[in-house]
Coordinates of C-alpha atoms and ligand atoms in Angstrom, one line a residue:
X827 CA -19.6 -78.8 64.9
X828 CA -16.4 -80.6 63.6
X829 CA -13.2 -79.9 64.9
X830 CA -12.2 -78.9 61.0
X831 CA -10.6 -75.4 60.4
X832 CA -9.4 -73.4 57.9
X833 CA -6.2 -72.2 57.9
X834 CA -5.1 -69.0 55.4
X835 CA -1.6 -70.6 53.7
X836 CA -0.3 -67.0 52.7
X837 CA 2.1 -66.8 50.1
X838 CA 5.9 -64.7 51.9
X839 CA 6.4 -62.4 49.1
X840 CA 10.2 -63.1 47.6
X841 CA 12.9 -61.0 47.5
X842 CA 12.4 -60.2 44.2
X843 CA 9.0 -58.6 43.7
X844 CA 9.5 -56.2 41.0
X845 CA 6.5 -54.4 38.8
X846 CA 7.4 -55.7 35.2
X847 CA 4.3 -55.3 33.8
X848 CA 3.9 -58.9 32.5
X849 CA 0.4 -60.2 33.2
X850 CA -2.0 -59.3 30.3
X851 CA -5.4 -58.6 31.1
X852 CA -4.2 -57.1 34.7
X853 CA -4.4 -53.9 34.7
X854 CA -2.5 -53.0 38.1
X855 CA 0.0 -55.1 36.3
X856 CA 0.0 -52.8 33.2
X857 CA -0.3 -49.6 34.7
X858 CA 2.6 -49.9 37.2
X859 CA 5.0 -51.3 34.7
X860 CA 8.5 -50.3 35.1
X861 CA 8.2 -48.4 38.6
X862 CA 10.9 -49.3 41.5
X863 CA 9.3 -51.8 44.0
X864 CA 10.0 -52.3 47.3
X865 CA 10.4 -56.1 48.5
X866 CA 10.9 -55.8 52.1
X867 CA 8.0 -53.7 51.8
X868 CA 6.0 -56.1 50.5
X869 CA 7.1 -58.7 52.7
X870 CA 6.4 -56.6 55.6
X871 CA 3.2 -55.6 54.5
X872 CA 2.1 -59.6 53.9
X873 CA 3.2 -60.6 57.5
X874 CA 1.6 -57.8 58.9
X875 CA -1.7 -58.9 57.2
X876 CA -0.7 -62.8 58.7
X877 CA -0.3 -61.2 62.2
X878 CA -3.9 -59.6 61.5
X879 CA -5.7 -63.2 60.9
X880 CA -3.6 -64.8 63.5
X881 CA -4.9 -62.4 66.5
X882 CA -8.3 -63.1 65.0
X883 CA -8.4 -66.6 66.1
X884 CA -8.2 -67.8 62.7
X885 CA -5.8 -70.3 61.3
X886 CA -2.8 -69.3 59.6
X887 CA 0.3 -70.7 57.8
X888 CA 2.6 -69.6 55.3
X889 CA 4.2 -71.0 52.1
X890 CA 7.6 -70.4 51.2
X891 CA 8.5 -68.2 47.5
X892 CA 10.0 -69.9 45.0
X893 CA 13.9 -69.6 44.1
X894 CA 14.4 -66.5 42.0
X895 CA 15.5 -66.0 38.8
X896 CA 14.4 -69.4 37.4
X897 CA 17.5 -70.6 36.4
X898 CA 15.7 -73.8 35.3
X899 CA 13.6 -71.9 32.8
X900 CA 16.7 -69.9 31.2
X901 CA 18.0 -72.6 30.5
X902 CA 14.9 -74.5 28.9
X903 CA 15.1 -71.1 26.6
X904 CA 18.5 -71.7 25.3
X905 CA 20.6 -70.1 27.4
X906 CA 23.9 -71.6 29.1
X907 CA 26.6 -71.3 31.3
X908 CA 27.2 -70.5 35.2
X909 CA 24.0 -68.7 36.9
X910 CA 26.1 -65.9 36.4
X911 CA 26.4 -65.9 32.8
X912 CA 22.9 -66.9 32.4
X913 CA 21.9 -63.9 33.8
X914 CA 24.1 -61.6 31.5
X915 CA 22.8 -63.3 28.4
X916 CA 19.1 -62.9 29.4
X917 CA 19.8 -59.6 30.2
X918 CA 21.7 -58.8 27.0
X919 CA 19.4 -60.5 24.6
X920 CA 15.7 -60.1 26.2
X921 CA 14.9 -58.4 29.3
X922 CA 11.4 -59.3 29.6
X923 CA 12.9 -62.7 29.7
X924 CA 15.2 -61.1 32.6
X925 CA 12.0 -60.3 34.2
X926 CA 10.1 -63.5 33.7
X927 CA 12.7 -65.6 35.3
X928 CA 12.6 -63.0 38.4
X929 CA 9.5 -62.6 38.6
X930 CA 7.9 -63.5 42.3
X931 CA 4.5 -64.1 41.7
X932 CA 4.1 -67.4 43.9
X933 CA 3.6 -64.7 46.5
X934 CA -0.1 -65.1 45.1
X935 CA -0.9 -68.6 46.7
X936 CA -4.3 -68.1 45.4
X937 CA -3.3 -69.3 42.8
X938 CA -1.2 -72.3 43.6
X939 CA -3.7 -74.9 43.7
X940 CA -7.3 -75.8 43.9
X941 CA -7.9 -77.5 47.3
X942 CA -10.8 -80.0 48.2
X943 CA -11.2 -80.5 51.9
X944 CA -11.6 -83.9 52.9
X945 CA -14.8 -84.0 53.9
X946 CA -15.9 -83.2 50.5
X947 CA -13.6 -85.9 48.7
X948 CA -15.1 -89.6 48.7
X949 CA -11.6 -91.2 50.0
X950 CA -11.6 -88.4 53.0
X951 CA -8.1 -86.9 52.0
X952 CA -8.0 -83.4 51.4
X953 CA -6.9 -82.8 47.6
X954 CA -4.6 -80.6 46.2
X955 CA -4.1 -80.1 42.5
X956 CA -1.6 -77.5 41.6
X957 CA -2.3 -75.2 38.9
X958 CA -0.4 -75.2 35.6
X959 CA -0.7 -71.6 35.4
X960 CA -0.2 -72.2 31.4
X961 CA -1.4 -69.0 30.6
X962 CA 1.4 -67.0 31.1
X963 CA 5.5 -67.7 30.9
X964 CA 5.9 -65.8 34.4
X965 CA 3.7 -68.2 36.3
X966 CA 3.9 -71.5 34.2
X967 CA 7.5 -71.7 36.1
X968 CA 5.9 -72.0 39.2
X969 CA 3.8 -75.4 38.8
X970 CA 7.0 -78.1 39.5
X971 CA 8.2 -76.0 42.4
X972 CA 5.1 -75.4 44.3
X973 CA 4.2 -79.5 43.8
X974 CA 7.5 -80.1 45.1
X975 CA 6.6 -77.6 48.4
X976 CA 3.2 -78.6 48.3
X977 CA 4.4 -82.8 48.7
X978 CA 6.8 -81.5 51.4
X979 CA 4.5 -79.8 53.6
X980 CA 1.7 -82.1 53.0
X981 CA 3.3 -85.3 52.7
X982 CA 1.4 -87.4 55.0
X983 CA -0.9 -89.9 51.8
X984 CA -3.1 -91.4 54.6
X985 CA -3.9 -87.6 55.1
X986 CA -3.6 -85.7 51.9
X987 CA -3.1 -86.3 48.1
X988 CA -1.2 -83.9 45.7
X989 CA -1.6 -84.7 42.4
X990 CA 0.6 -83.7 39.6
X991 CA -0.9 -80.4 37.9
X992 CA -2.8 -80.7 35.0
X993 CA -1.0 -81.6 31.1
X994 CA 0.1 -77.9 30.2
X995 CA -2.4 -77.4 27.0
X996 CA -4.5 -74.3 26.3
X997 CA -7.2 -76.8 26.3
X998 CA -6.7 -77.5 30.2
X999 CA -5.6 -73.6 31.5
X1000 CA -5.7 -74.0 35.4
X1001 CA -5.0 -70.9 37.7
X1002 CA -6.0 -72.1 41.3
X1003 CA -7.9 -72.0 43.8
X1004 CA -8.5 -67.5 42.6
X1005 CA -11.3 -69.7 40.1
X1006 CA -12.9 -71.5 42.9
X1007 CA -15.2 -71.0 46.0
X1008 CA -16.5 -73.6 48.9
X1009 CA -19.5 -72.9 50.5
X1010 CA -21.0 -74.5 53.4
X1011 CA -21.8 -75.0 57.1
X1012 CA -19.3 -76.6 58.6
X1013 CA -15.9 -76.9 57.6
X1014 CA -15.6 -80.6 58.0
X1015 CA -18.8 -81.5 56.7
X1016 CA -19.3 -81.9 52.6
X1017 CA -20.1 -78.3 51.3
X1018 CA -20.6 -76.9 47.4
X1019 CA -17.2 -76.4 45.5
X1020 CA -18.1 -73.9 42.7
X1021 CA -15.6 -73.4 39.9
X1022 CA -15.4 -70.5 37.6
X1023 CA -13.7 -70.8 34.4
X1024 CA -13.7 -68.2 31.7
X1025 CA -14.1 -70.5 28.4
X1026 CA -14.6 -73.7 27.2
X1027 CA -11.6 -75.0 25.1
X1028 CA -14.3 -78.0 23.2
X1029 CA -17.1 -76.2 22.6
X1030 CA -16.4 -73.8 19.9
X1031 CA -19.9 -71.8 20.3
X1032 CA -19.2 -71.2 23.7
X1033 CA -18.6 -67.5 23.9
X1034 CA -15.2 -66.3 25.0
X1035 CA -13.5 -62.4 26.0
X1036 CA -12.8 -60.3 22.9
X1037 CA -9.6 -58.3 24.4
X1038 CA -7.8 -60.4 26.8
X1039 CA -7.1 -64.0 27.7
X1040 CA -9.2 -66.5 29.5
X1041 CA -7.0 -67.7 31.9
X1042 CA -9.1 -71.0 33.2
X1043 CA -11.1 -73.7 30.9
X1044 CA -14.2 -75.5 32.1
X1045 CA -12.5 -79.0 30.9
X1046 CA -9.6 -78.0 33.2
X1047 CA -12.1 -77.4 36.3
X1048 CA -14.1 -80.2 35.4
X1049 CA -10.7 -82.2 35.5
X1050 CA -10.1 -81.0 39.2
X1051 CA -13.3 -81.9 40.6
X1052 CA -13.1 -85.2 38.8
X1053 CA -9.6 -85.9 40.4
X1054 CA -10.7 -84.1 43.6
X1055 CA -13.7 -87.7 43.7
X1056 CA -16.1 -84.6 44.5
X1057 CA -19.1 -86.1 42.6
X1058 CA -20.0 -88.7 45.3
X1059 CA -20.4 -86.3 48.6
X1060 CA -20.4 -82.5 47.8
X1061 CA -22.2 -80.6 45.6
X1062 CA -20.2 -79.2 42.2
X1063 CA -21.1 -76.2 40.3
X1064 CA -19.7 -74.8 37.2
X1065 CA -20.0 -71.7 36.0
X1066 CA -18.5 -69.5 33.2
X1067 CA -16.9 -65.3 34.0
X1068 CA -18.7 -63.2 32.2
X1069 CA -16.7 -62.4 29.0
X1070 CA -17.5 -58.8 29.5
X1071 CA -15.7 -58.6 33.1
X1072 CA -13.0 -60.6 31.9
X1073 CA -12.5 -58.2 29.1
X1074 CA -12.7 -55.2 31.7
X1075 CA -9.7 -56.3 33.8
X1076 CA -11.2 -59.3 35.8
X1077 CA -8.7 -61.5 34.4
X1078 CA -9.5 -64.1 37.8
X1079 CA -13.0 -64.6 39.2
X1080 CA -11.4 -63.5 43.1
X1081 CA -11.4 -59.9 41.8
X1082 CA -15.2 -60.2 41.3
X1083 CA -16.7 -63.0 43.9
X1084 CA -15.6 -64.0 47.2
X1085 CA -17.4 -66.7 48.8
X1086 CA -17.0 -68.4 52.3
X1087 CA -19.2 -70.4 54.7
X1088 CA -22.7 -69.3 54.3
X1089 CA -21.9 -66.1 52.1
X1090 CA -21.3 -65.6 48.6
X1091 CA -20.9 -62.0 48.0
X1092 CA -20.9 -61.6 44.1
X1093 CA -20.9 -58.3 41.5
X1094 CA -23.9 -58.8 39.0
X1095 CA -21.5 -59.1 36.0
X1096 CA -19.6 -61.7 37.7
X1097 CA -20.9 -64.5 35.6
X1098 CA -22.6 -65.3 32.6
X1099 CA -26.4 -66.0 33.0
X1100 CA -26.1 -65.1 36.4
X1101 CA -29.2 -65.1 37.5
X1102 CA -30.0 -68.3 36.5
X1103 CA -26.7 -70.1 37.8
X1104 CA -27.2 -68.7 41.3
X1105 CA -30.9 -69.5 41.5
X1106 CA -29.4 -73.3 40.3
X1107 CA -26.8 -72.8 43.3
X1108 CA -29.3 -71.8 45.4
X1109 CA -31.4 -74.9 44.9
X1110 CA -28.2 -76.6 45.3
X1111 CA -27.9 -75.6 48.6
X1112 CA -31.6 -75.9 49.7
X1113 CA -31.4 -80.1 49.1
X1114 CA -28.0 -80.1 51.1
X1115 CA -28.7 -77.6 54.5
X1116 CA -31.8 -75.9 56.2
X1117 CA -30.2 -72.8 57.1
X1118 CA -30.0 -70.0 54.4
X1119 CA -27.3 -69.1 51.6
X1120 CA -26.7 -65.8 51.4
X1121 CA -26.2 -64.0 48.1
X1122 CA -24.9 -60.7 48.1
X1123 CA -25.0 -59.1 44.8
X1124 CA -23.4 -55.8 44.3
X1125 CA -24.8 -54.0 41.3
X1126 CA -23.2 -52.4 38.2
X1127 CA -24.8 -48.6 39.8
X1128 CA -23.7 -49.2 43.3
X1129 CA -20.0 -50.3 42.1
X1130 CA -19.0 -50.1 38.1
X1131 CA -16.5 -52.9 36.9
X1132 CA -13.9 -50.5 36.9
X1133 CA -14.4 -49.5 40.2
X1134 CA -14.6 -53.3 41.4
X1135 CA -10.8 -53.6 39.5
X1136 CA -9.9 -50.4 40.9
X1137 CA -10.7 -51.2 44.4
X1138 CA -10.4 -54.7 44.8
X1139 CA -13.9 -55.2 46.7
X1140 CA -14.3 -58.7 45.9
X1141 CA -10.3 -59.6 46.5
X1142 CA -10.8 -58.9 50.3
X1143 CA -10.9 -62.0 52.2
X1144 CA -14.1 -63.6 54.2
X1145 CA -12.8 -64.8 57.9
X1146 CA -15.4 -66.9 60.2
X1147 CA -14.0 -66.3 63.8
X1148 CA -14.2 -68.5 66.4
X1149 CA -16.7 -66.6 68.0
X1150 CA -19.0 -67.6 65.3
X1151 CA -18.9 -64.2 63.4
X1152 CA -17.5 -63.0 59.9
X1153 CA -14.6 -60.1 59.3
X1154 CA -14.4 -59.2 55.9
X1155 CA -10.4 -58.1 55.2
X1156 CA -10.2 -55.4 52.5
X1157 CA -7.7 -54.0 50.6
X1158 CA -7.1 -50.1 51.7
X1159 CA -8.0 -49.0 48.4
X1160 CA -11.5 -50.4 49.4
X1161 CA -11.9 -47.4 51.7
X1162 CA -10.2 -44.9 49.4
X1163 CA -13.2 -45.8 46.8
X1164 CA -16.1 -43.8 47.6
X1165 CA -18.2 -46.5 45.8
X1166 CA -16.9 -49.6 46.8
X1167 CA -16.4 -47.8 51.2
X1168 CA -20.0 -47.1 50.6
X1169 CA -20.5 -51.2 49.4
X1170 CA -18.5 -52.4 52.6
X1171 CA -20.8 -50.5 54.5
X1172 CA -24.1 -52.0 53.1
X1173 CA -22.5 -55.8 53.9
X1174 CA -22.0 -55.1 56.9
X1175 CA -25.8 -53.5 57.8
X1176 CA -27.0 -56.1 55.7
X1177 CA -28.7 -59.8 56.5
X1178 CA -25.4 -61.6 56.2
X1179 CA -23.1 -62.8 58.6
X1180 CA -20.6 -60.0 58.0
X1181 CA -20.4 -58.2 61.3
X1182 CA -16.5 -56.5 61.2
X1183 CA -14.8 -54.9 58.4
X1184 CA -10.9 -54.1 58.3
X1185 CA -8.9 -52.7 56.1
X1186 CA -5.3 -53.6 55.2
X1187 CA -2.2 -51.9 53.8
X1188 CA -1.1 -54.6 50.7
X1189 CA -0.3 -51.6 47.6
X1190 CA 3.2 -53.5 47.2
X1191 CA 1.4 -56.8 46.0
X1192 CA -2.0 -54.5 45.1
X1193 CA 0.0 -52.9 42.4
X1194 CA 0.8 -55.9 40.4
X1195 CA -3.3 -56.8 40.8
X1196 CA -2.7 -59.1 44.2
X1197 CA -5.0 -58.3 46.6
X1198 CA -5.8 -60.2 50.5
X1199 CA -7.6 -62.9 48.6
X1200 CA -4.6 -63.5 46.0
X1201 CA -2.2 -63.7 48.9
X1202 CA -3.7 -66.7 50.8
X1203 CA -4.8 -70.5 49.7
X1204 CA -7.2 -71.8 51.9
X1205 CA -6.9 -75.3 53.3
X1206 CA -9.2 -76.8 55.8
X1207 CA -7.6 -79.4 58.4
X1208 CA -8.7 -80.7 61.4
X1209 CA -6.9 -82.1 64.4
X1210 CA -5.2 -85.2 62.9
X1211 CA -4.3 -84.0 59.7
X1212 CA -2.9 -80.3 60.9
X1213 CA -0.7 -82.9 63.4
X1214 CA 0.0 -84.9 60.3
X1215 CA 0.8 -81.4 57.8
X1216 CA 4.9 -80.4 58.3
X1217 CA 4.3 -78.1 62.2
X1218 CA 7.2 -75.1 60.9
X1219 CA 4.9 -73.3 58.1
X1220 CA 1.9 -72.4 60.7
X1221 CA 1.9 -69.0 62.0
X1222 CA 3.0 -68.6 65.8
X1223 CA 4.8 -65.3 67.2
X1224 CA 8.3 -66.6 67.3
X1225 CA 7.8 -67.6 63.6
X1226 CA 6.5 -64.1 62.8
X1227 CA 9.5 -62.6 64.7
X1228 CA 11.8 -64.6 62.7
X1229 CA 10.3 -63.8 59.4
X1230 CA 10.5 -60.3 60.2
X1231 CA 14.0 -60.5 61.0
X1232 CA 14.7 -62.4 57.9
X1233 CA 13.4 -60.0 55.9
X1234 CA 14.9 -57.1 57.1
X1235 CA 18.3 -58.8 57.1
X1236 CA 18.1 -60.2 53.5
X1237 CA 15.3 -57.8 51.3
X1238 CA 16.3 -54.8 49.7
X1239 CA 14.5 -51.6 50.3
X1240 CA 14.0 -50.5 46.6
X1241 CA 14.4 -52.8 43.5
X1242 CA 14.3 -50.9 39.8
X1243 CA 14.1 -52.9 36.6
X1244 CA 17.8 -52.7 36.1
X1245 CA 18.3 -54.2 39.3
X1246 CA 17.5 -57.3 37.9
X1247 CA 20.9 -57.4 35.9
X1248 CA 22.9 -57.8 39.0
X1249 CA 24.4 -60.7 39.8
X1250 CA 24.8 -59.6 43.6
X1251 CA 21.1 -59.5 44.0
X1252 CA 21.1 -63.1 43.1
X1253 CA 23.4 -64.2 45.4
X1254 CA 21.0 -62.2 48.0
X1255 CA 18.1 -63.7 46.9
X1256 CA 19.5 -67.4 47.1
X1257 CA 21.3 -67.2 50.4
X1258 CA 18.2 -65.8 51.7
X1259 CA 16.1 -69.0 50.8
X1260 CA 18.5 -71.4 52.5
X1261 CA 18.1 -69.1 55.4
X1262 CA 14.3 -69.6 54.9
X1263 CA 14.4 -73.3 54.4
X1264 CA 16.4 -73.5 58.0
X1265 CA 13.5 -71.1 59.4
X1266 CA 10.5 -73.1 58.1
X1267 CA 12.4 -76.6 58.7
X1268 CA 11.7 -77.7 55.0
X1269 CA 14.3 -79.2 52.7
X1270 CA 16.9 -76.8 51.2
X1271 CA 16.7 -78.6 48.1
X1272 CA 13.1 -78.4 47.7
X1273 CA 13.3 -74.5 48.6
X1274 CA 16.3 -73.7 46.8
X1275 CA 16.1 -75.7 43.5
X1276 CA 17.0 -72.7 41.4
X1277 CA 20.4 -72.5 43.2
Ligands
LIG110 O1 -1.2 -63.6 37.7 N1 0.3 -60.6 38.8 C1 -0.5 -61.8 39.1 C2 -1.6 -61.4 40.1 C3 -2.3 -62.7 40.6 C4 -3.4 -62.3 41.5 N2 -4.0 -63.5 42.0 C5 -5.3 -63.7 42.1 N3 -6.2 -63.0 41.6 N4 -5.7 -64.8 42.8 C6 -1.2 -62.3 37.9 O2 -1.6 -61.5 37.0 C7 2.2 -59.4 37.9 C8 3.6 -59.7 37.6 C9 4.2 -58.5 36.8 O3 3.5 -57.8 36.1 O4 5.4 -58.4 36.9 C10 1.4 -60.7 38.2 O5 1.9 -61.8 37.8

């Protein structure tokens, strides 16, 4: 075995996480629109699931929020004056704008960027490509930020390349890492990337979801893997989200596959001919490794696609520990779901590797449709290159006392949608990034570039 592992970069919820209602297609999003939030909550809650993987021997890390409100984007809208003022015109003349420049979805490093260990790229860096998140206004303002943190933490080019995020066209739609799975046996030995996307912006007969948006092209995954130089030493896959899961509130393949090591647990809607393109991935994995791939389907009786929304099965997050087994992390709602408890339970009887199951508290992110899986981005290092990566973003105890104290010093309890007018909360909300860029030992510049 190599001395690769994978460490869980979770996203540190911001001070602003607020339920706005703004993601179309989500319905946790939709439903909670409008209801008072609780950031230090949140923030406690995503720590607590960081201390969780941590004691399991698993590698952890943390990347910072961005800078909220997005000054930067107000003013790309029209609006002018001191961050002050900007905030009052917003306010006065759209508040959705108001909410899209607070919004704190980075939280959701899932989403951040695809990720190709090295061993799979054919000039042995490890690959990141942020995502353009073009889809929607909310998250489109993350892509230059999270490049910039991205290039800070993993600044080291004999180690790692991040490349610029893909050209911000509908025809190139790129959400992350939430649209793409690596399987294999050993972390620093080429495995199988697979990348979901949920339609093709070329091919006009391609089908496509009726109700709400595809959030991720095939020409924008195909773009990844070409950058990622995948073609020469891992094994690619693409596959298309069935239009009919999309359309029932799967609006990113994480809420309906989950994938790690030598498992790919998948609902039977998950993908389009889906029988077809796992019998293809299975053969795709018989040329490449001797031991088995294990395919868990769950079917549309055992767990219904609202049920798999509802519950987040497929959002919980896959942990190899060093011990050699697998702890699947759910979502609490998993166990308040008689279908999908009863689904958990079947994993872990089942052939697979699964041989723990826990259960985590995460409703402050869960009710904006973030689940474990949404909250992490996985990236696989081994010895020289975690020595090469910036040492103050991975998880020890002091760092989880500090973050603790942070948040309880600079997060408000509640936060309702008027909140968002007051200028005081943005002078909380800044001051508490330069206190986190001090913390993490990362530029304040690069952290605070809304300020
Ligand atoms: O993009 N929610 C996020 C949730 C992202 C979940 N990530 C993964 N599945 N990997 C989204 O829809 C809600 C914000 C609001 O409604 O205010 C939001 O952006």
């Amino acid at each position: 075995m190599s001395l690769a592992r994978e460490y869980n970069f979770d996203g540190i919820v911001g001070p602003s996480h607020n339920y706005a209602g703004l993601s179309w297609g989500n319905v946790a999003s939709a439903t909670h629109r409008n209801r008072v939030s609780s950031p230090r909550a949140a923030a406690l809650e995503g720590l607590s699931k960081m201390r969780t993987v941590a004691a399991l021997g698993i590698g952890q890390a943390v990347l910072p929020p961005l800078a909220r409100p997005n000054l930067r984007l107000l003013r790309q809208l029209g609006f002018s004056g001191t961050p002050e003022q900007l905030l009052r015109r917003a306010a006065s003349s759209d508040p959705v704008l108001l909410a899209i420049a607070w919004s704190a979805s980075s939280m959701w490093t899932a989403n951040a960027a695809t990720v190709s260990p090295a061993a799979d790229c054919a000039d042995g860096r490890t690959h990141f490509t942020p995502a353009n998140l073009g889809s929607l206004l909310h998250r489109s303002g993350e892509s230059a930020s999270t490049t910039a943190v991205l290039r800070s933490i993993f600044a080291d080019p004999e180690y790692f390349v991040v490349h610029d995020p893909l050209p911000c066209s509908a025809a190139l739609f790129d959400e992350g890492a939430a649209n793409h799975t690596r399987l294999c046996v050993d972390d620093g030995q080429p495995g199988i990337e697979i990348f979901v996307s949920g339609r093709s912006a070329l091919d006009r007969s391609a089908v496509a979801p009726r109700i709400f948006p595809a959030r991720q092209t095939i020409e924008a995954s195909q773009a990844v893997a070409r950058r990622h130089q995948l073609e020469l030493r891992c094994g690619t896959v693409f596959i298309q989200q069935h239009p009919d899961a999309i359309d029932a509130g799967v609006f990113h393949n994480d809420v309906i596959s989950v994938g790690r090591a030598n498992l790919l647990l998948v609902h039977e809607q998950a993908f389009l001919d889906q029988s077809r393109r796992i019998g293809e991935l299975q053969e795709t994995w018989a040329v490449r490794f001797d031991t088995p791939l294990f395919v868990e389907t769950v079917t549309s009786a055992e767990l219904s696609l609202s049920d798999a929304v509802a519950s987040y099965l497929f959002n919980s997050v896959l942990l190899v520990r060093p011990d050699g087994g697998m702890t699947l992390l759910c979502p609490a709602e998993c166990r308040e779901n008689g279908a999908a408890l009863a689904c958990t339970q079947r994993i872990l009887a089942g052939p697979g590797p699964v041989d723990d199951i826990l259960f985590m508290d995460l409703r402050q992110s869960m009710r904006n449709g973030g689940g474990p899986a949404c909250l992490r981005l996985r990236v696989v290092l081994d010895a020289a290159a975690r020595s090469a990566a910036h040492p103050g973003v991975f998880w020890t105890e002091h760092l989880d006392q500090q973050l603790v104290a942070w948040v309880q010093r600079h997060y408000r309890d509640s936060l309702a949608p008027d909140d968002l007018r007051d200028p005081q909360l943005m002078q909380e909300a800044f001051s508490a990034m330069e206190s986190l860029a001090d913390i993490l030992g990362l530029p304040r510049n690069v952290l605070c570039d809304q300020a």
